[in-house]
Short mmCIF file of C-alpha atoms and ligand atoms in Angstrom, two decimals:
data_model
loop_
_atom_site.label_atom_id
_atom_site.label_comp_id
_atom_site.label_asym_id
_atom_site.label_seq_id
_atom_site.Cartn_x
_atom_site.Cartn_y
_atom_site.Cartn_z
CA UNK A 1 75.16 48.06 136.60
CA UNK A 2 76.79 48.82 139.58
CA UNK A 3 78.08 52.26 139.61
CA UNK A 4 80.29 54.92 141.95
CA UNK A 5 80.11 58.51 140.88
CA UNK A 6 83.33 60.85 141.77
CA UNK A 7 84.00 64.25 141.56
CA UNK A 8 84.46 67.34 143.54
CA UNK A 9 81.63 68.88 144.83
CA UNK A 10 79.78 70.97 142.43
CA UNK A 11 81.13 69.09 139.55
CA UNK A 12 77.47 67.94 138.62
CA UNK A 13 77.20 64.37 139.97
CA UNK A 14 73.40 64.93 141.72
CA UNK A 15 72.55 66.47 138.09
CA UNK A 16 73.67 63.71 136.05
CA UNK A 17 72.88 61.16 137.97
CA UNK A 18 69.49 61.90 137.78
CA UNK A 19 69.88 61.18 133.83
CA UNK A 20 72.03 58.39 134.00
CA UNK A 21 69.89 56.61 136.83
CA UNK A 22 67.11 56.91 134.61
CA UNK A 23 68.43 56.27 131.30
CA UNK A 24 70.08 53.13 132.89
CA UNK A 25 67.56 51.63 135.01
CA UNK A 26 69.00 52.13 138.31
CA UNK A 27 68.43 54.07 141.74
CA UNK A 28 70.21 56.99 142.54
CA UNK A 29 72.27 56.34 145.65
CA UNK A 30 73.26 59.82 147.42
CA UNK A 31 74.02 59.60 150.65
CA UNK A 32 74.52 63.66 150.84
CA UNK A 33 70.49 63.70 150.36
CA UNK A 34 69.76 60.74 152.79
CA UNK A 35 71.72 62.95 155.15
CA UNK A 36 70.03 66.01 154.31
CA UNK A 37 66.52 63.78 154.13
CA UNK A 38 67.16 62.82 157.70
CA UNK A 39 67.36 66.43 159.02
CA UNK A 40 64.55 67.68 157.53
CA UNK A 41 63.08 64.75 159.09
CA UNK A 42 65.02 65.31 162.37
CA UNK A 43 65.93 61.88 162.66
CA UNK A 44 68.49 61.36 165.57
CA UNK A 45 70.54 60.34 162.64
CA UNK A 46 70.42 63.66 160.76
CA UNK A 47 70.99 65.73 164.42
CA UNK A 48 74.14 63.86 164.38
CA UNK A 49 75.47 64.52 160.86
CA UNK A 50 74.34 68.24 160.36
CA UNK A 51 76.97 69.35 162.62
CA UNK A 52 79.91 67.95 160.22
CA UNK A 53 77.90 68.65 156.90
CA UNK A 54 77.47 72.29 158.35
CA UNK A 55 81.67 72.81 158.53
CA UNK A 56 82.30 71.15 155.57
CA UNK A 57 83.76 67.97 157.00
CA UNK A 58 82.77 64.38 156.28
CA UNK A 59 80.55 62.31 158.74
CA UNK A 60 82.54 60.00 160.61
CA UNK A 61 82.26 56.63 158.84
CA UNK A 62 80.24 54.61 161.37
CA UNK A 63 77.41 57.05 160.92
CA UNK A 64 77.60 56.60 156.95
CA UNK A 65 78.94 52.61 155.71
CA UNK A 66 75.55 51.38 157.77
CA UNK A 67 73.69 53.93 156.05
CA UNK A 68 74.98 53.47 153.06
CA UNK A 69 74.76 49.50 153.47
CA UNK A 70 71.08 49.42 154.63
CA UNK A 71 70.21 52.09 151.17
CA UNK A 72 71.78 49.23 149.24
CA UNK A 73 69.79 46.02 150.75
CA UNK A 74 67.06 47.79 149.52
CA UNK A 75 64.81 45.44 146.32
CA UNK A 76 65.18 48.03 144.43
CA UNK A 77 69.41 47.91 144.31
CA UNK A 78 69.36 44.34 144.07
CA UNK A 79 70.59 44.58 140.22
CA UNK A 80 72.19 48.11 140.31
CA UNK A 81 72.97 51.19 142.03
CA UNK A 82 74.34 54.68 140.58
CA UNK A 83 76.32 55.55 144.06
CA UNK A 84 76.90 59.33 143.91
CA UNK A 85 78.56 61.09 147.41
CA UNK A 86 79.67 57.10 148.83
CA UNK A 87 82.21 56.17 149.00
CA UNK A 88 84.34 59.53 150.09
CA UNK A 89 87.66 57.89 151.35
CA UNK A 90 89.38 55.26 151.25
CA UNK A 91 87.94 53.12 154.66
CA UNK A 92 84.24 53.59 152.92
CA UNK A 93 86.00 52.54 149.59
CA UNK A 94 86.98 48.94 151.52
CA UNK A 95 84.05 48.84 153.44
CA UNK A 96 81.78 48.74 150.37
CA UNK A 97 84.91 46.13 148.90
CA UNK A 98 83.24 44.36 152.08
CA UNK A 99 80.01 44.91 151.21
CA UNK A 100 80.29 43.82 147.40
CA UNK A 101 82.28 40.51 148.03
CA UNK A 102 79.17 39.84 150.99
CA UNK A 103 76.46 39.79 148.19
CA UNK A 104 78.55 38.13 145.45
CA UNK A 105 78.98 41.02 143.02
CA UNK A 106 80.62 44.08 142.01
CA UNK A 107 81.48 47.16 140.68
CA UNK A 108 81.21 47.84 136.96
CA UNK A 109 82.79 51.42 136.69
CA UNK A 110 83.84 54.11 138.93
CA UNK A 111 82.74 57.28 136.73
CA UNK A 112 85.09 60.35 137.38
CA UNK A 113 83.87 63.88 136.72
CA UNK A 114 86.39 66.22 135.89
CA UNK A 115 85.83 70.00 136.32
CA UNK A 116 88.45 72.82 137.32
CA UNK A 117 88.12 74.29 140.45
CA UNK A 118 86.53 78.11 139.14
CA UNK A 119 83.97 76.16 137.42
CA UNK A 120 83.25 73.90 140.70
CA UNK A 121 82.64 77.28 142.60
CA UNK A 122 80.47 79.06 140.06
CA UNK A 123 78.10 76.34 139.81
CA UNK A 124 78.22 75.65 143.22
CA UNK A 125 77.30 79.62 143.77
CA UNK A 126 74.36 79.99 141.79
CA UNK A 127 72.58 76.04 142.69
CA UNK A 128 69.55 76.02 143.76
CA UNK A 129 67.91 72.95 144.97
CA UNK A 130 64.05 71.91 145.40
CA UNK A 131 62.82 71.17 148.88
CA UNK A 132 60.39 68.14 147.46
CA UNK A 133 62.67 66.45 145.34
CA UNK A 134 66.68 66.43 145.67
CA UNK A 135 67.32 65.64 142.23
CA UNK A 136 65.31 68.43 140.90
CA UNK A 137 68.70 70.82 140.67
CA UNK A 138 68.90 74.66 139.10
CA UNK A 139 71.45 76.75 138.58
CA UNK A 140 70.80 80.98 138.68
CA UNK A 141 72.87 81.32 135.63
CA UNK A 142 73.12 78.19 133.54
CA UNK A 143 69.69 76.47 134.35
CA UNK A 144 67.32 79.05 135.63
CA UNK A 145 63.43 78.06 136.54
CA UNK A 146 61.25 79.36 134.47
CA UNK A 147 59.85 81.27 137.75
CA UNK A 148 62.55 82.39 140.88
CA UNK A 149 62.38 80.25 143.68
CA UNK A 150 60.16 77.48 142.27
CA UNK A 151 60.72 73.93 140.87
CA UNK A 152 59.77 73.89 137.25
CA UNK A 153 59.46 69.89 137.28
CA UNK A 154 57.45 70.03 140.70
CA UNK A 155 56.28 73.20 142.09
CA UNK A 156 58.49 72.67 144.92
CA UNK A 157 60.17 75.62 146.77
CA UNK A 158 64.17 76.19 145.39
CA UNK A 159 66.75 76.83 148.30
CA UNK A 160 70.46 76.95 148.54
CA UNK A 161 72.16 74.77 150.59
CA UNK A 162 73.25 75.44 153.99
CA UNK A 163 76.87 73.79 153.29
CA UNK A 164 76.97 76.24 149.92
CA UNK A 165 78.24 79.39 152.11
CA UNK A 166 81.96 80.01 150.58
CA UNK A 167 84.00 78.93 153.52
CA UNK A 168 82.42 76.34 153.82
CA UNK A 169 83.10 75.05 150.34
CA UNK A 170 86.56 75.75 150.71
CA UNK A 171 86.92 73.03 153.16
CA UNK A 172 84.97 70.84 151.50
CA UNK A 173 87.30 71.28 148.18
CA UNK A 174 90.05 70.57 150.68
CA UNK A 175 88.36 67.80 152.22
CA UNK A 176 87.63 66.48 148.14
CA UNK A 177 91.70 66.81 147.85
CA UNK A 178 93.37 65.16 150.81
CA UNK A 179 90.19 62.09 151.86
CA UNK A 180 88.05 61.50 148.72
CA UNK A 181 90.92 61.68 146.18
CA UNK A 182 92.83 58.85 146.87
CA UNK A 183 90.18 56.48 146.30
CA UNK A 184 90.78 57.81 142.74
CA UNK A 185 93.96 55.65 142.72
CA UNK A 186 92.50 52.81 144.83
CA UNK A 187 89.93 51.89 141.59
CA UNK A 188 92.42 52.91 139.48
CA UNK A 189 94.40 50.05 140.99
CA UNK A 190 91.50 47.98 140.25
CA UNK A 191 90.98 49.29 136.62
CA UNK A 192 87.76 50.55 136.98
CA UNK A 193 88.06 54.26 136.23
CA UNK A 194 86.47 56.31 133.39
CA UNK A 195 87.27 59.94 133.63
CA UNK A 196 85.59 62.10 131.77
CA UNK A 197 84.98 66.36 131.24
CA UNK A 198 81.79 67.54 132.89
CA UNK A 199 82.43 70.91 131.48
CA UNK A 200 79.67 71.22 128.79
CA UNK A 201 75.75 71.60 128.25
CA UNK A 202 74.35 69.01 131.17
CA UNK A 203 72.75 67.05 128.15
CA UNK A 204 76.26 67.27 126.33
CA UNK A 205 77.88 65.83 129.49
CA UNK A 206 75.17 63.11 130.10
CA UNK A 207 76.23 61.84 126.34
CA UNK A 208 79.82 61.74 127.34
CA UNK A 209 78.72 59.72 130.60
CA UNK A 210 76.84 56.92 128.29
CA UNK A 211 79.01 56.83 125.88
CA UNK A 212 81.71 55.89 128.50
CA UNK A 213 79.57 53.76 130.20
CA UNK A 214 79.08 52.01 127.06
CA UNK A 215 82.50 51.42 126.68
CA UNK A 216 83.40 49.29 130.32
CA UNK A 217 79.49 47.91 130.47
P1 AP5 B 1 77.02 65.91 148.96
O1 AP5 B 1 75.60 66.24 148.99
O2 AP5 B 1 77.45 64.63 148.37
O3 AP5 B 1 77.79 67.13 148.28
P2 AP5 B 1 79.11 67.23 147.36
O4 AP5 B 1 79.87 66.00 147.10
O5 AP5 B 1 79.86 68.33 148.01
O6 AP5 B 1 78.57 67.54 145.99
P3 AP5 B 1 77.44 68.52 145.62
O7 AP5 B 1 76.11 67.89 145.89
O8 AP5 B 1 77.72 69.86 146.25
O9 AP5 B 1 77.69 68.71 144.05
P4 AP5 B 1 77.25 67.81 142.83
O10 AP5 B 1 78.49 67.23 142.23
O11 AP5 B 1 76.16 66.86 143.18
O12 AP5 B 1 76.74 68.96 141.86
P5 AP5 B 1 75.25 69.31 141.35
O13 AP5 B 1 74.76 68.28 140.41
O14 AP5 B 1 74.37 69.70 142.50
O15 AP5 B 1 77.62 65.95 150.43
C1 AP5 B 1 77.32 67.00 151.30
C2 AP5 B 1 77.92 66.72 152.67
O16 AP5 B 1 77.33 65.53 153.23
C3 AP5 B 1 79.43 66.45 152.71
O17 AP5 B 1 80.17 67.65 152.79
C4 AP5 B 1 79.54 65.62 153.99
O18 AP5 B 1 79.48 66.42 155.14
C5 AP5 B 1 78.28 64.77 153.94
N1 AP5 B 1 78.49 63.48 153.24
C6 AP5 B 1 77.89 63.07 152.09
N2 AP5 B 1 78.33 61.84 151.74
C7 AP5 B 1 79.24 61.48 152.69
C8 AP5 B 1 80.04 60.35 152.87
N3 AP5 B 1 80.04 59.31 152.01
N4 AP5 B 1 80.86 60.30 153.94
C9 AP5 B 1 80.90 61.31 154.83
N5 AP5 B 1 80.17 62.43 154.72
C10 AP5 B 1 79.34 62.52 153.64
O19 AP5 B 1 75.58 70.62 140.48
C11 AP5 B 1 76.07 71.81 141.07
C12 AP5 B 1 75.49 73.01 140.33
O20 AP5 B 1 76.01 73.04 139.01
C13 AP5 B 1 73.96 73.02 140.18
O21 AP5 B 1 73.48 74.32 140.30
C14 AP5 B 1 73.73 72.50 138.74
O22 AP5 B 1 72.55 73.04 138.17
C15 AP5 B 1 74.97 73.04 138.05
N6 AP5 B 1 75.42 72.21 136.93
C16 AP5 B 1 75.54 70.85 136.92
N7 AP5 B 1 76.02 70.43 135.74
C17 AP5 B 1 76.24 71.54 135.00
C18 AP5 B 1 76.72 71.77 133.67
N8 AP5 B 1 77.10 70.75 132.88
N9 AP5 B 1 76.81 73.05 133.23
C19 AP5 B 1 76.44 74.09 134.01
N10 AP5 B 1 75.95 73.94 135.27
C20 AP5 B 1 75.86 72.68 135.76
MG1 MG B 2 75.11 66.41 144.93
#
């Protein structure tokens, strides 16, 4: 299957995808951790998109389609991807269009997660993410470690994200609103949305997902 996740930030698309990538077979495209894997890597690549990741904006597209483009050539996306973070407005949405109709296939679904914006900011708040693996994701609150500050899947050290400071999320809410939105309407146009509530128990949610899933596969 050849899936785009899409939802605000904070709404739990890192989280589930790591469930749904599994449970369907599939890598986990997100092109928010390639970015952040190429700064901790300091990658002349990263240099160039921390600046915009650190104010909340996105990274101009010419920096992210070829990243993007080269993730998906990869064997291991030949017969699916879960895309989560890509694309985030509507000149990524054609370029991947491009992309798609280049390798003779396309999308099955474009999965919407819907969460009001209170929720988006608590969870976003209390995340905590591990250092060795980006899909390893806690919450203070709602899914604590088992010990502060440390991965219970991997032992890996738990941080919070630079871009997680609250003016920063602000803009990239606003950001979310007026550039990844529309593309909403653009899949719409091609029927492939399924929107469903990500408020819930992350397994609860997951179900939902699947079940949804099920439903366009
Ligand atoms: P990116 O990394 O994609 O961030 P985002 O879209 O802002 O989304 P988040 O990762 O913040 O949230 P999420 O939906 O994954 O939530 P999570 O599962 O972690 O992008 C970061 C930046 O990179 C962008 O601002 C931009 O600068 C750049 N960028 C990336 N892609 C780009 C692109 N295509 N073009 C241009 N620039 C790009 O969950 C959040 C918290 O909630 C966690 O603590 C989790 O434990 C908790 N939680 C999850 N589900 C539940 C639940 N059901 N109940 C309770 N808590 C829950
Ligand atoms: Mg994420």
């Amino acid at each position: 299957m050849r899936i785009v996740l899409v939802g605000p930030p904070g709404a739990g698309k890192g989280t589930q995808a790591a469930y749904l990538a599994k449970n369907l077979s599939i890598p986990h495209i997100s092109t928010g951790d390639l970015f952040r894997a190429n700064i901790s890597q300091g990658t002349q690549l990263g240099q160039k998109a921390q600046e915009y990741m650190r104010a909340g904006q996105l990274v101009p597209d010419e920096i992210t389609i070829g990243m993007a483009k080269d993730r998906m050539a990869q064997p291991d996306a030949e017969a699916g991807f879960l895309l989560d973070g890509f694309p985030r407005n509507l000149g990524q949405a054609e370029a991947l269009d491009g992309i798609l109709r280049e390798t003779g296939t396309k999308l099955d679904a474009v999965l919407d997660l819907e969460v009001p914006e209170d929720e988006v900011v608590r969870r976003i708040a209390g995340r905590r993410m591990c250092r060795k693996d980006s899909s390893h994701i806690f919450h203070v609150e709602y899914t604590p470690p088992k010990i502060e500050g440390v991965c219970d899947i991997c032992g890996g050290e738990l941080y919070q994200r630079e871009d997680d400071k609250e003016e920063t999320v602000r803009k990239r809410l606003e950001v979310y609103h007026t550039e990844t939105e529309p593309i909403i309407d653009y899949y719409k146009a091609q029927g492939l949305v399924v929107t469903i509530s990500a408020l819930g128990k992350v397994p609860e949610v997951t179900k939902r997902a699947m079940e949804a899933l099920g439903r366009v596969a």
